[in-house]
CSV table of C-alpha atoms in Angstrom, one decimal:
chain,number,residue,atom,x,y,z
A,1,GLY,CA,86.6,126.4,92.6
A,2,ASN,CA,90.0,126.9,94.2
A,3,SER,CA,92.5,124.1,93.9
A,4,VAL,CA,96.2,123.4,94.7
A,5,THR,CA,98.3,120.9,92.8
A,6,GLN,CA,101.7,119.9,94.2
A,7,MET,CA,104.2,117.4,92.9
A,8,GLU,CA,103.5,113.8,93.9
A,9,GLY,CA,106.0,112.1,96.1
A,10,PRO,CA,107.7,110.5,97.6
A,11,VAL,CA,110.8,112.5,97.2
A,12,THR,CA,114.0,110.9,98.5
A,13,LEU,CA,117.2,113.0,98.8
A,14,SER,CA,120.6,112.7,100.4
A,15,GLU,CA,121.6,115.1,103.1
A,16,GLU,CA,122.9,118.5,101.7
A,17,ALA,CA,121.0,118.0,98.4
A,18,PHE,CA,118.9,120.8,96.9
A,19,LEU,CA,115.2,120.5,97.3
A,20,THR,CA,112.3,121.7,95.1
A,21,ILE,CA,108.7,120.8,95.6
A,22,ASN,CA,106.5,122.3,92.9
A,23,CYS,CA,103.1,123.9,93.7
A,24,THR,CA,100.6,125.5,91.4
A,25,TYR,CA,97.2,126.9,92.2
A,26,THR,CA,93.9,127.9,90.7
A,27,ALA,CA,92.0,130.7,92.4
A,28,THR,CA,89.5,133.3,91.3
A,29,GLY,CA,90.9,136.2,93.4
A,30,TYR,CA,94.1,137.1,95.2
A,31,PRO,CA,94.8,134.4,97.7
A,32,SER,CA,97.4,134.1,100.4
A,33,LEU,CA,99.8,131.2,99.9
A,34,PHE,CA,101.3,128.9,102.5
A,35,TRP,CA,103.5,125.9,103.0
A,36,TYR,CA,102.7,123.7,106.0
A,37,VAL,CA,104.9,120.9,107.3
A,38,GLN,CA,103.8,117.7,109.1
A,39,TYR,CA,106.4,115.8,111.0
A,40,PRO,CA,105.7,112.1,111.8
A,41,GLY,CA,102.9,111.7,114.4
A,42,GLU,CA,102.2,115.4,114.6
A,43,GLY,CA,99.8,118.0,113.3
A,44,LEU,CA,100.5,120.4,110.6
A,45,GLN,CA,102.5,123.6,111.4
A,46,LEU,CA,103.1,126.7,109.3
A,47,LEU,CA,106.5,126.7,107.6
A,48,LEU,CA,106.2,130.0,105.6
A,49,LYS,CA,103.7,132.2,103.8
A,50,ALA,CA,103.3,135.0,101.3
A,51,THR,CA,100.3,137.3,101.0
A,52,LYS,CA,100.8,139.0,97.7
A,53,ALA,CA,102.5,138.6,94.3
A,54,ASP,CA,106.3,138.6,94.3
A,55,ASP,CA,106.4,138.2,98.1
A,56,LYS,CA,109.0,135.7,99.2
A,57,GLY,CA,108.3,133.6,102.3
A,58,SER,CA,111.2,132.1,104.2
A,59,ASN,CA,111.9,130.1,107.3
A,60,LYS,CA,114.4,127.5,108.5
A,61,GLY,CA,116.3,127.8,105.2
A,62,PHE,CA,113.2,127.1,103.1
A,63,GLU,CA,112.0,129.7,100.6
A,64,ALA,CA,109.0,130.1,98.3
A,65,THR,CA,108.1,133.0,96.0
A,66,TYR,CA,104.5,134.0,95.1
A,67,ARG,CA,104.4,134.0,91.3
A,68,LYS,CA,101.1,135.3,90.0
A,69,GLU,CA,102.0,135.1,86.4
A,70,THR,CA,102.7,131.4,86.6
A,71,THR,CA,100.3,130.8,89.6
A,72,SER,CA,103.0,129.0,91.4
A,73,PHE,CA,104.6,128.9,94.9
A,74,HIS,CA,107.4,126.4,94.7
A,75,LEU,CA,109.2,125.4,97.9
A,76,GLU,CA,113.1,125.3,97.8
A,77,LYS,CA,115.9,124.6,100.2
A,78,GLY,CA,119.5,124.7,99.3
A,79,SER,CA,120.8,122.0,101.6
A,80,VAL,CA,118.4,119.6,103.2
A,81,GLN,CA,119.0,117.8,106.5
A,82,VAL,CA,117.7,114.5,107.9
A,83,SER,CA,115.5,116.4,110.2
A,84,ASP,CA,113.6,117.9,107.3
A,85,SER,CA,112.0,114.5,106.6
A,86,ALA,CA,108.3,115.2,106.7
A,87,VAL,CA,105.2,115.7,104.6
A,88,TYR,CA,104.9,119.2,103.0
A,89,PHE,CA,101.6,120.8,102.1
A,90,CYS,CA,101.0,123.7,99.9
A,91,ALA,CA,97.8,125.7,100.6
A,92,LEU,CA,95.9,128.8,99.7
A,93,SER,CA,93.6,131.0,101.6
A,94,GLU,CA,90.9,132.9,99.9
A,95,ARG,CA,87.8,134.8,100.9
A,96,TRP,CA,84.7,132.6,101.0
A,97,GLU,CA,81.2,133.9,101.5
A,98,GLY,CA,81.6,137.4,102.7
A,99,SER,CA,84.3,137.9,105.2
A,100,ASN,CA,85.2,134.3,105.9
A,101,TYR,CA,88.4,132.6,104.8
A,102,LYS,CA,89.3,129.0,104.6
A,103,LEU,CA,92.4,127.0,103.5
A,104,THR,CA,92.5,124.7,100.5
A,105,PHE,CA,95.4,122.2,100.7
A,106,GLY,CA,97.3,120.2,98.2
A,107,LYS,CA,97.6,116.5,98.7
A,108,GLY,CA,101.0,116.7,100.4
A,109,THR,CA,104.5,115.6,99.3
A,110,LEU,CA,106.5,113.1,101.5
A,111,LEU,CA,110.2,114.0,101.7
A,112,THR,CA,112.7,111.6,103.1
A,113,VAL,CA,116.3,112.7,103.6
A,114,ASN,CA,118.9,110.0,104.0
A,115,PRO,CA,122.2,110.6,105.9
B,1,ASP,CA,100.3,128.4,125.6
B,2,ALA,CA,99.6,124.6,125.4
B,3,GLY,CA,98.5,124.8,121.8
B,4,VAL,CA,95.5,123.1,120.4
B,5,ILE,CA,94.6,120.1,122.5
B,6,GLN,CA,92.8,117.0,121.1
B,7,SER,CA,91.6,113.9,122.8
B,8,PRO,CA,91.8,111.0,122.6
B,9,ARG,CA,95.0,110.6,120.5
B,10,HIS,CA,94.0,107.2,119.4
B,11,GLU,CA,90.6,105.6,119.3
B,12,VAL,CA,89.7,102.1,118.2
B,13,THR,CA,86.1,101.1,118.0
B,14,GLU,CA,83.8,98.7,116.3
B,15,MET,CA,81.4,99.5,113.5
B,16,GLY,CA,78.1,100.9,114.7
B,17,GLN,CA,79.5,102.5,117.8
B,18,GLU,CA,79.4,106.2,118.6
B,19,VAL,CA,82.6,108.1,118.6
B,20,THR,CA,83.3,111.5,120.1
B,21,LEU,CA,86.4,113.5,119.4
B,22,ARG,CA,87.3,116.5,121.5
B,23,CYS,CA,89.2,119.7,120.9
B,24,LYS,CA,90.3,122.6,123.0
B,25,PRO,CA,91.4,125.5,120.8
B,26,ILE,CA,94.1,128.1,121.7
B,27,SER,CA,92.7,130.6,124.1
B,28,GLY,CA,91.6,133.8,122.3
B,29,HIS,CA,91.2,132.1,118.9
B,30,ASP,CA,87.8,132.8,117.4
B,31,TYR,CA,87.9,130.3,114.5
B,32,LEU,CA,87.9,126.5,114.9
B,33,PHE,CA,88.3,124.0,112.1
B,34,TRP,CA,87.8,120.2,111.9
B,35,TYR,CA,89.7,118.3,109.2
B,36,ARG,CA,90.0,114.7,108.2
B,37,GLN,CA,93.2,113.2,106.7
B,38,THR,CA,93.3,110.0,104.7
B,39,MET,CA,95.8,108.6,102.2
B,40,MET,CA,93.2,108.5,99.5
B,41,ARG,CA,91.6,111.9,99.9
B,42,GLY,CA,94.3,113.9,101.6
B,43,LEU,CA,93.3,116.7,104.0
B,44,GLU,CA,89.6,117.6,103.9
B,45,LEU,CA,87.9,120.4,105.7
B,46,LEU,CA,84.8,119.1,107.5
B,47,ILE,CA,83.4,122.1,109.3
B,48,TYR,CA,84.4,125.3,110.8
B,49,PHE,CA,83.1,127.7,113.5
B,50,ASN,CA,83.5,131.4,114.1
B,51,ASN,CA,82.7,132.6,117.6
B,52,ASN,CA,81.2,129.2,118.4
B,53,VAL,CA,78.8,129.4,115.4
B,54,PRO,CA,79.1,126.9,112.5
B,55,ILE,CA,79.9,128.8,109.3
B,56,ASP,CA,80.4,126.0,106.8
B,57,ASP,CA,79.6,122.4,107.2
B,58,SER,CA,79.5,121.5,103.6
B,59,GLY,CA,82.5,119.1,104.1
B,60,MET,CA,80.7,116.9,106.6
B,61,PRO,CA,80.3,113.6,104.7
B,62,GLU,CA,76.9,112.7,105.8
B,63,ASP,CA,74.3,112.9,108.6
B,64,ARG,CA,76.3,110.4,110.7
B,65,PHE,CA,78.7,113.3,111.4
B,66,SER,CA,77.9,116.2,113.7
B,67,ALA,CA,79.9,118.9,115.4
B,68,LYS,CA,79.2,121.3,118.2
B,69,MET,CA,81.0,124.1,119.9
B,70,PRO,CA,79.1,124.9,123.1
B,71,ASN,CA,81.7,127.5,124.2
B,72,ALA,CA,84.9,129.2,123.1
B,73,SER,CA,87.1,126.6,124.7
B,74,PHE,CA,85.6,123.3,123.6
B,75,SER,CA,84.3,121.5,120.5
B,76,THR,CA,83.3,118.0,119.7
B,77,LEU,CA,83.0,116.0,116.5
B,78,LYS,CA,80.7,113.0,116.8
B,79,ILE,CA,80.2,110.1,114.5
B,80,GLN,CA,77.1,107.9,115.1
B,81,PRO,CA,77.1,105.2,113.9
B,82,SER,CA,80.7,104.8,112.9
B,83,GLU,CA,81.7,102.8,109.8
B,84,PRO,CA,85.1,101.4,108.8
B,85,ARG,CA,85.4,104.0,106.0
B,86,ASP,CA,85.5,106.7,108.8
B,87,SER,CA,89.0,105.4,109.8
B,88,ALA,CA,91.3,108.4,109.4
B,89,VAL,CA,93.2,111.0,111.4
B,90,TYR,CA,91.0,113.9,112.5
B,91,PHE,CA,92.6,117.2,113.2
B,92,CYS,CA,91.3,120.3,115.0
B,93,ALA,CA,92.8,123.7,114.2
B,94,SER,CA,92.2,127.2,115.5
B,95,ARG,CA,93.0,130.6,114.2
B,96,ALA,CA,92.8,134.1,115.6
B,97,GLY,CA,91.1,136.9,113.6
B,98,LEU,CA,89.4,137.4,110.3
B,99,ALA,CA,92.4,137.8,108.0
B,100,GLY,CA,92.9,134.9,105.5
B,101,TYR,CA,96.7,135.2,105.9
B,102,ASN,CA,96.6,134.4,109.6
B,103,GLU,CA,98.1,131.2,110.7
B,104,GLN,CA,96.0,128.1,111.5
B,105,PHE,CA,97.4,126.2,114.5
B,106,PHE,CA,96.8,122.4,114.3
B,107,GLY,CA,96.4,119.9,117.1
B,108,PRO,CA,98.2,116.6,117.1
B,109,GLY,CA,95.2,114.8,115.7
B,110,THR,CA,93.1,111.8,116.7
B,111,ARG,CA,93.8,108.6,114.9
B,112,LEU,CA,90.5,106.7,114.6
B,113,THR,CA,90.2,103.1,113.6
B,114,VAL,CA,86.8,101.6,113.1
B,115,LEU,CA,86.8,97.8,112.9
């Protein structure tokens, strides 16, 4: 079945440090890939996505490139802020049973950014 | 739009009691998802609906769990009887359209504690 593996946290960085959160996936077809972010006490919200190989998703200074050859979708940010402290989830969406799609999530990575 | 609305935000109950969680999806969204989040198991898909019809309930842990969607603007997740191991945060999410790359919008969650 489909699966998503992301680096275990927690990750603790100082403000303005470089961030990488690794994500790899296993899928039988051609999934779309996503990063969702969950701020404390809130639901998940979409951070960025990519729908085909070599696409780069970007938002709020975060980037991730869909690498089919390495089945990866690593999240990066050049300079993190305290407000980026949250849990980050990598996910894939693939067709399931005809025309239905559902998301498969990784376990999440807690990021804490200190001033 | 108000986003996905869930109620209650917090629920504390005793083992054996019936619990009902409620969700109002974003107007016009034709897919609705129920997830459960725990530290041990991460984010799990319980069930999802398309146009009010349950499509996949394979994630529902056991017969104590049931979900309904009587109309396009309301869904419930019921646990009867509840057990301490049901303690978790339950999220509802909705999505517009068939495409697997379309964004899922999450509600703020219901934190359930079963004593």
